[in-house]
Short mmCIF file of C-alpha atoms in Angstrom, two decimals:
data_model
loop_
_atom_site.label_atom_id
_atom_site.label_comp_id
_atom_site.label_asym_id
_atom_site.label_seq_id
_atom_site.Cartn_x
_atom_site.Cartn_y
_atom_site.Cartn_z
CA MET A 12 165.08 105.31 85.42
CA ILE A 13 163.25 108.53 86.28
CA THR A 14 161.46 108.47 82.90
CA GLN A 15 160.41 104.90 83.49
CA SER A 16 159.00 105.56 86.96
CA VAL A 17 157.18 108.66 85.67
CA SER A 18 155.62 106.65 82.84
CA THR A 19 154.68 103.90 85.33
CA VAL A 20 153.00 106.45 87.55
CA LEU A 21 151.22 107.89 84.49
CA VAL A 22 150.04 104.48 83.33
CA LEU A 23 148.96 103.59 86.85
CA GLY A 24 147.20 106.92 87.19
CA LEU A 25 145.41 106.45 83.88
CA SER A 26 144.42 102.85 84.60
CA LEU A 27 143.03 103.93 87.96
CA LEU A 28 141.17 106.73 86.20
CA SER A 29 139.55 104.28 83.83
CA PHE A 30 137.97 102.63 86.86
CA ALA A 31 137.22 105.85 88.68
CA PRO A 32 133.54 106.69 88.94
CA LEU A 33 133.02 109.66 86.64
CA CYS A 34 130.31 112.22 87.39
CA PHE A 35 127.25 109.94 87.05
CA CYS A 36 128.31 107.21 89.42
CA GLY A 37 126.44 106.05 92.42
CA LYS A 38 128.26 104.42 95.29
CA THR A 39 126.26 101.35 96.11
CA ASN A 40 126.66 98.53 98.60
CA GLY A 41 129.33 96.29 97.16
CA GLY A 42 130.56 98.46 94.31
CA TYR A 43 130.07 101.32 91.91
CA LEU A 44 127.69 101.68 89.02
CA TYR A 45 129.31 103.45 86.08
CA PRO A 46 128.25 104.17 82.49
CA GLN A 47 131.21 102.29 80.94
CA PHE A 48 130.39 99.01 82.70
CA TYR A 49 129.75 97.05 79.45
CA ASP A 50 132.25 98.86 77.21
CA ARG A 51 134.48 95.77 77.03
CA SER A 52 132.15 92.89 77.86
CA CYS A 53 129.30 93.95 75.57
CA PRO A 54 130.19 97.08 73.59
CA LYS A 55 126.99 97.01 71.52
CA ALA A 56 124.67 96.70 74.54
CA GLN A 57 123.36 100.28 74.54
CA GLU A 58 122.95 100.29 70.77
CA ILE A 59 120.88 97.06 70.92
CA VAL A 60 118.62 98.40 73.68
CA ASN A 61 118.11 101.68 71.84
CA SER A 62 117.21 100.15 68.50
CA ILE A 63 114.58 97.81 69.98
CA VAL A 64 113.07 100.54 72.17
CA ALA A 65 112.95 102.89 69.14
CA LYS A 66 111.15 100.22 67.08
CA ALA A 67 108.63 99.57 69.89
CA VAL A 68 107.89 103.28 70.45
CA ALA A 69 107.51 103.88 66.68
CA LYS A 70 104.95 101.06 66.63
CA GLU A 71 103.09 102.36 69.72
CA ALA A 72 103.89 105.80 71.18
CA ARG A 73 102.43 104.80 74.57
CA MET A 74 105.21 102.23 75.05
CA ALA A 75 107.70 104.95 76.00
CA ALA A 76 105.68 105.81 79.13
CA SER A 77 105.17 102.11 79.91
CA LEU A 78 108.92 101.38 79.87
CA LEU A 79 109.70 104.47 81.96
CA ARG A 80 107.09 103.44 84.53
CA LEU A 81 108.41 99.87 84.68
CA HIS A 82 111.82 101.14 85.85
CA PHE A 83 110.11 103.30 88.51
CA HIS A 84 107.94 100.42 89.76
CA ASP A 85 111.04 98.22 89.89
CA CYS A 86 113.28 100.65 91.79
CA PHE A 87 110.70 101.43 94.50
CA VAL A 88 110.52 97.73 95.49
CA LYS A 89 113.76 96.25 96.90
CA GLY A 90 115.82 98.59 94.69
CA CYS A 91 116.50 98.54 90.93
CA ASP A 92 116.92 94.77 90.63
CA ALA A 93 114.41 93.68 87.94
CA SER A 94 112.20 92.00 90.56
CA VAL A 95 109.13 93.44 88.78
CA LEU A 96 109.86 91.30 85.72
CA LEU A 97 109.64 87.92 87.46
CA ASP A 98 106.60 85.76 86.79
CA SER A 99 105.11 83.67 89.60
CA SER A 100 106.79 80.26 89.92
CA GLY A 101 107.74 78.01 92.79
CA SER A 102 108.25 80.19 95.85
CA ILE A 103 108.06 83.47 93.85
CA ILE A 104 104.84 85.47 93.91
CA SER A 105 105.07 87.96 91.08
CA GLU A 106 104.89 91.72 91.65
CA LYS A 107 102.86 91.87 88.43
CA SER A 108 99.73 90.98 90.43
CA SER A 109 100.07 93.91 92.90
CA ASN A 110 97.53 96.75 92.91
CA PRO A 111 99.86 99.25 91.17
CA ASN A 112 100.81 96.71 88.45
CA ARG A 113 97.73 94.54 87.79
CA ASN A 114 96.08 95.38 84.42
CA SER A 115 98.47 98.29 84.27
CA ALA A 116 102.22 97.49 84.12
CA ARG A 117 103.20 96.69 80.55
CA GLY A 118 106.16 96.55 78.19
CA PHE A 119 107.36 93.13 79.37
CA GLU A 120 107.49 91.79 75.80
CA VAL A 121 109.78 94.65 74.74
CA ILE A 122 112.15 93.83 77.63
CA ASP A 123 112.04 90.14 76.54
CA GLU A 124 112.97 91.10 72.99
CA ILE A 125 115.88 93.27 74.16
CA LYS A 126 117.12 90.52 76.48
CA ALA A 127 116.97 87.87 73.71
CA ALA A 128 119.03 90.11 71.41
CA LEU A 129 121.58 90.78 74.17
CA GLU A 130 121.87 87.07 75.02
CA LYS A 131 122.67 86.40 71.36
CA GLU A 132 125.30 89.15 71.26
CA CYS A 133 126.91 88.54 74.68
CA PRO A 134 125.39 85.67 76.71
CA GLN A 135 124.74 86.20 80.44
CA THR A 136 126.45 89.59 80.53
CA VAL A 137 123.85 92.38 80.63
CA SER A 138 121.37 92.35 83.51
CA CYS A 139 117.63 92.84 83.14
CA ALA A 140 117.86 95.64 85.73
CA ASP A 141 120.29 97.54 83.49
CA VAL A 142 118.10 96.88 80.45
CA MET A 143 115.22 98.62 82.25
CA ALA A 144 117.37 101.60 83.27
CA LEU A 145 118.57 102.05 79.66
CA ALA A 146 115.08 101.56 78.20
CA ALA A 147 113.72 104.26 80.55
CA ARG A 148 116.39 106.73 79.38
CA ASP A 149 115.87 105.86 75.69
CA SER A 150 112.08 106.22 76.04
CA THR A 151 112.56 109.70 77.48
CA VAL A 152 114.89 110.79 74.67
CA LEU A 153 112.75 109.28 71.90
CA THR A 154 109.73 111.31 73.03
CA GLY A 155 111.69 114.58 73.11
CA GLY A 156 112.98 114.57 76.68
CA PRO A 157 116.48 114.98 78.12
CA SER A 158 119.29 112.46 77.85
CA TRP A 159 121.72 111.33 80.54
CA GLU A 160 124.50 108.80 80.98
CA VAL A 161 123.05 105.73 82.69
CA PRO A 162 125.28 104.27 85.42
CA LEU A 163 125.40 100.49 84.85
CA GLY A 164 126.45 97.33 86.68
CA ARG A 165 123.22 96.35 88.47
CA ARG A 166 122.52 92.67 88.90
CA ASP A 167 119.17 90.86 89.00
CA SER A 168 117.31 89.74 92.10
CA ARG A 169 116.50 86.12 92.92
CA GLY A 170 113.12 87.04 94.36
CA ALA A 171 110.18 89.43 94.24
CA SER A 172 108.11 91.27 96.85
CA LEU A 173 104.37 91.48 96.31
CA SER A 174 103.91 93.25 99.67
CA GLY A 175 106.66 95.75 98.79
CA SER A 176 104.99 96.44 95.47
CA ASN A 177 101.64 97.00 97.19
CA GLY A 178 103.12 99.16 99.95
CA ASN A 179 106.02 101.18 98.51
CA ILE A 180 104.73 102.50 95.19
CA PRO A 181 102.89 105.83 95.51
CA ALA A 182 99.20 105.52 94.58
CA PRO A 183 97.22 108.15 92.61
CA ASN A 184 94.90 108.81 95.56
CA ASN A 185 97.59 108.96 98.28
CA THR A 186 97.91 112.22 100.21
CA PHE A 187 100.86 114.47 99.42
CA GLN A 188 102.48 113.54 102.73
CA THR A 189 102.15 109.79 102.07
CA ILE A 190 103.68 110.18 98.62
CA LEU A 191 106.57 112.26 99.96
CA THR A 192 107.18 109.70 102.73
CA LYS A 193 107.33 106.89 100.14
CA PHE A 194 109.92 108.89 98.20
CA LYS A 195 111.95 109.68 101.32
CA LEU A 196 112.05 105.99 102.25
CA GLN A 197 113.93 105.48 98.96
CA GLY A 198 116.39 108.29 99.70
CA LEU A 199 114.60 110.73 97.39
CA ASN A 200 113.41 114.23 98.32
CA VAL A 201 110.69 116.71 97.36
CA VAL A 202 112.70 117.94 94.35
CA ASP A 203 112.98 114.37 93.04
CA LEU A 204 109.27 113.83 93.70
CA VAL A 205 108.17 116.82 91.63
CA ALA A 206 110.71 116.26 88.83
CA LEU A 207 109.96 112.53 88.49
CA SER A 208 106.20 113.19 88.57
CA GLY A 209 106.94 115.14 85.37
CA SER A 210 107.19 111.78 83.59
CA HIS A 211 103.37 112.07 83.50
CA THR A 212 103.98 114.36 80.52
CA ILE A 213 103.58 111.14 78.49
CA GLY A 214 101.34 108.10 78.88
CA ASN A 215 97.83 107.28 80.03
CA ALA A 216 95.86 106.64 83.20
CA ARG A 217 92.77 104.50 83.64
CA CYS A 218 89.41 105.91 84.73
CA THR A 219 89.70 103.87 87.93
CA SER A 220 92.82 105.87 88.89
CA PHE A 221 91.02 109.21 89.18
CA ARG A 222 87.27 108.44 89.34
CA GLN A 223 87.02 109.55 92.99
CA ARG A 224 88.03 113.08 91.93
CA LEU A 225 85.01 113.30 89.65
CA TYR A 226 82.35 112.06 92.07
CA ASN A 227 83.45 111.53 95.65
CA GLN A 228 86.85 112.94 96.55
CA SER A 229 86.59 113.00 100.35
CA GLY A 230 83.84 110.47 100.97
CA ASN A 231 81.12 113.15 101.14
CA GLY A 232 79.71 112.64 97.65
CA GLN A 233 81.40 115.84 96.40
CA PRO A 234 83.87 116.10 93.50
CA ASP A 235 87.39 117.44 93.91
CA TYR A 236 87.06 121.21 93.49
CA THR A 237 90.80 121.59 92.80
CA LEU A 238 90.00 120.02 89.39
CA GLN A 239 88.95 122.63 86.81
CA GLN A 240 85.20 122.07 86.48
CA SER A 241 84.71 122.09 82.69
CA PHE A 242 87.67 119.68 82.39
CA ALA A 243 86.02 117.48 85.04
CA ALA A 244 82.75 117.51 83.08
CA GLN A 245 84.64 116.40 79.97
CA LEU A 246 86.27 113.53 81.89
CA ARG A 247 82.90 112.36 83.27
CA THR A 248 81.66 111.62 79.74
CA ARG A 249 84.13 108.71 79.49
CA CYS A 250 84.63 107.92 83.16
CA PRO A 251 81.17 107.19 84.62
CA ARG A 252 80.36 106.53 88.28
CA SER A 253 80.47 102.81 87.55
CA GLY A 254 81.82 100.89 84.58
CA GLY A 255 84.53 101.99 82.17
CA ASP A 256 87.25 101.20 84.70
CA GLN A 257 89.85 100.49 82.02
CA ASN A 258 89.04 103.49 79.80
CA LEU A 259 92.29 105.32 79.08
CA PHE A 260 92.93 109.06 79.41
CA PHE A 261 96.02 111.07 78.54
CA LEU A 262 97.96 112.19 81.62
CA ASP A 263 98.91 115.32 79.67
CA PHE A 264 96.04 116.12 77.27
CA VAL A 265 97.94 118.99 75.60
CA SER A 266 100.90 116.98 74.18
CA PRO A 267 100.30 113.38 75.28
CA THR A 268 103.18 111.74 73.38
CA LYS A 269 105.75 114.52 73.71
CA PHE A 270 108.08 114.74 76.70
CA ASP A 271 107.83 118.42 77.66
CA ASN A 272 106.71 120.64 80.55
CA ASN A 273 103.01 120.83 79.62
CA TYR A 274 102.27 118.47 82.51
CA PHE A 275 103.26 121.26 84.92
CA LYS A 276 101.38 123.92 82.94
CA ASN A 277 98.26 121.72 83.18
CA ILE A 278 98.64 121.44 86.95
CA VAL A 279 98.95 125.23 87.26
CA ALA A 280 95.70 125.48 85.25
CA SER A 281 94.02 122.97 87.68
CA LYS A 282 93.99 120.32 84.97
CA GLY A 283 96.27 117.69 86.46
CA LEU A 284 94.54 114.35 85.85
CA LEU A 285 95.42 112.41 88.98
CA SER A 286 94.96 113.62 92.53
CA SER A 287 98.68 112.84 93.04
CA ASP A 288 99.47 115.31 90.23
CA GLN A 289 97.31 118.16 91.51
CA VAL A 290 98.41 117.90 95.18
CA LEU A 291 101.92 118.90 94.06
CA LEU A 292 100.47 122.39 93.64
CA THR A 293 97.89 122.54 96.41
CA LYS A 294 99.32 120.79 99.46
CA ASN A 295 102.92 121.87 99.92
CA GLU A 296 104.79 125.14 99.53
CA ALA A 297 108.11 123.67 98.33
CA SER A 298 106.46 121.48 95.72
CA MET A 299 104.19 124.33 94.59
CA GLU A 300 107.27 126.49 93.90
CA LEU A 301 108.85 123.65 91.90
CA VAL A 302 105.68 123.06 89.84
CA ASN A 303 105.59 126.77 88.95
CA LYS A 304 109.32 126.81 88.16
CA TYR A 305 109.10 123.77 85.84
CA ALA A 306 105.94 125.15 84.19
CA GLU A 307 107.86 128.32 83.36
CA ASN A 308 111.17 126.75 82.36
CA CYS A 309 111.38 123.45 80.50
CA GLU A 310 115.18 123.46 80.54
CA ILE A 311 115.35 123.53 84.35
CA PHE A 312 112.81 120.68 84.48
CA PHE A 313 114.79 118.57 81.98
CA GLU A 314 118.04 119.10 83.89
CA GLN A 315 116.49 118.04 87.20
CA PHE A 316 114.58 115.12 85.66
CA ALA A 317 117.86 113.65 84.36
CA LYS A 318 119.54 114.08 87.78
CA SER A 319 116.59 112.54 89.63
CA MET A 320 116.44 109.58 87.21
CA VAL A 321 120.11 108.81 87.91
CA LYS A 322 119.41 109.10 91.65
CA MET A 323 116.38 106.79 91.40
CA GLY A 324 118.39 104.33 89.31
CA ASN A 325 120.89 104.14 92.18
CA ILE A 326 118.37 102.82 94.73
CA SER A 327 119.89 99.72 96.41
CA PRO A 328 121.21 97.90 93.34
CA LEU A 329 122.74 94.44 93.66
CA THR A 330 126.39 94.64 92.63
CA GLY A 331 129.54 92.54 92.81
CA SER A 332 128.61 88.93 93.51
CA ARG A 333 125.11 89.68 94.82
CA GLY A 334 122.21 88.65 92.62
CA ASP A 335 122.50 87.12 89.15
CA ILE A 336 122.54 87.98 85.50
CA ARG A 337 119.27 86.31 84.47
CA LYS A 338 119.14 84.45 81.15
CA SER A 339 115.43 85.21 80.91
CA CYS A 340 114.07 88.30 82.66
CA ARG A 341 110.88 86.43 83.65
CA LYS A 342 112.52 83.73 85.74
CA ILE A 343 115.48 83.15 88.03
CA ASN A 344 118.35 81.04 86.68
CA ASP A 345 118.15 77.29 87.26
#
């Protein structure tokens, strides 16, 4: 009798443990996100995402940064709910046409390919929001960055917010204070801001994103003198006063396809490409200390980047019965 009750307690304890949120779980409205969410319903989910992301990044190194950015642009608008993936239709006005995303957000075809493979393996099980969170992690790892367990269980939104996309996503020419405020509105702090900005260690920016630094930073016809002048002169050759808007430049010119801490070293050397990169050093004491710390120690940067990515991935997800599991990431279910 005693043995039986002890074993019952043990079994009960263990079964409760299997549902307990382990280390990387975020408490969200309506339930927990946890890394084992698909272990039974779609055990190959992570493997499928990883193999398609790996193929896409091997074909085009830039895709890693694009997929990472897509997750960021999703989470900052109504939470991590795959709203950024919806095309315009009926009452939905797509976030793809917002200022931060127009001619800029990319990687949608890779997400489509992942989703099609997942639908074949386990129909209507894995959300588009979770696909983006996993693709962001895999893109980081594939380019040499840190890994982390991705909490899962997000569901997909039934709508989009063009105004949210225009208003909530930090812009390259925003002041430090505006950028920090946009992060704080999402429950993120200055440490998250500096660490997540480190994702600019990979990827490109368009001439239009930093032109004002080269010619007219404060509206007085003067360049931004916090930009190292010979570097600025080099940039002007391919980013003229007018024209060349879509010309691409590496965000980290030292190791543009490797996820490392050169982004921070560049900022310390006054060679951050965007104004939003350089202000991390010049406009705030706390962020300046963090930039210097990450420039000196890649390991500390990697550790914080992983933590901040989990935190960002926990912004207001739809869980439980809220939202849907979309069949196609581009449109809401019929």
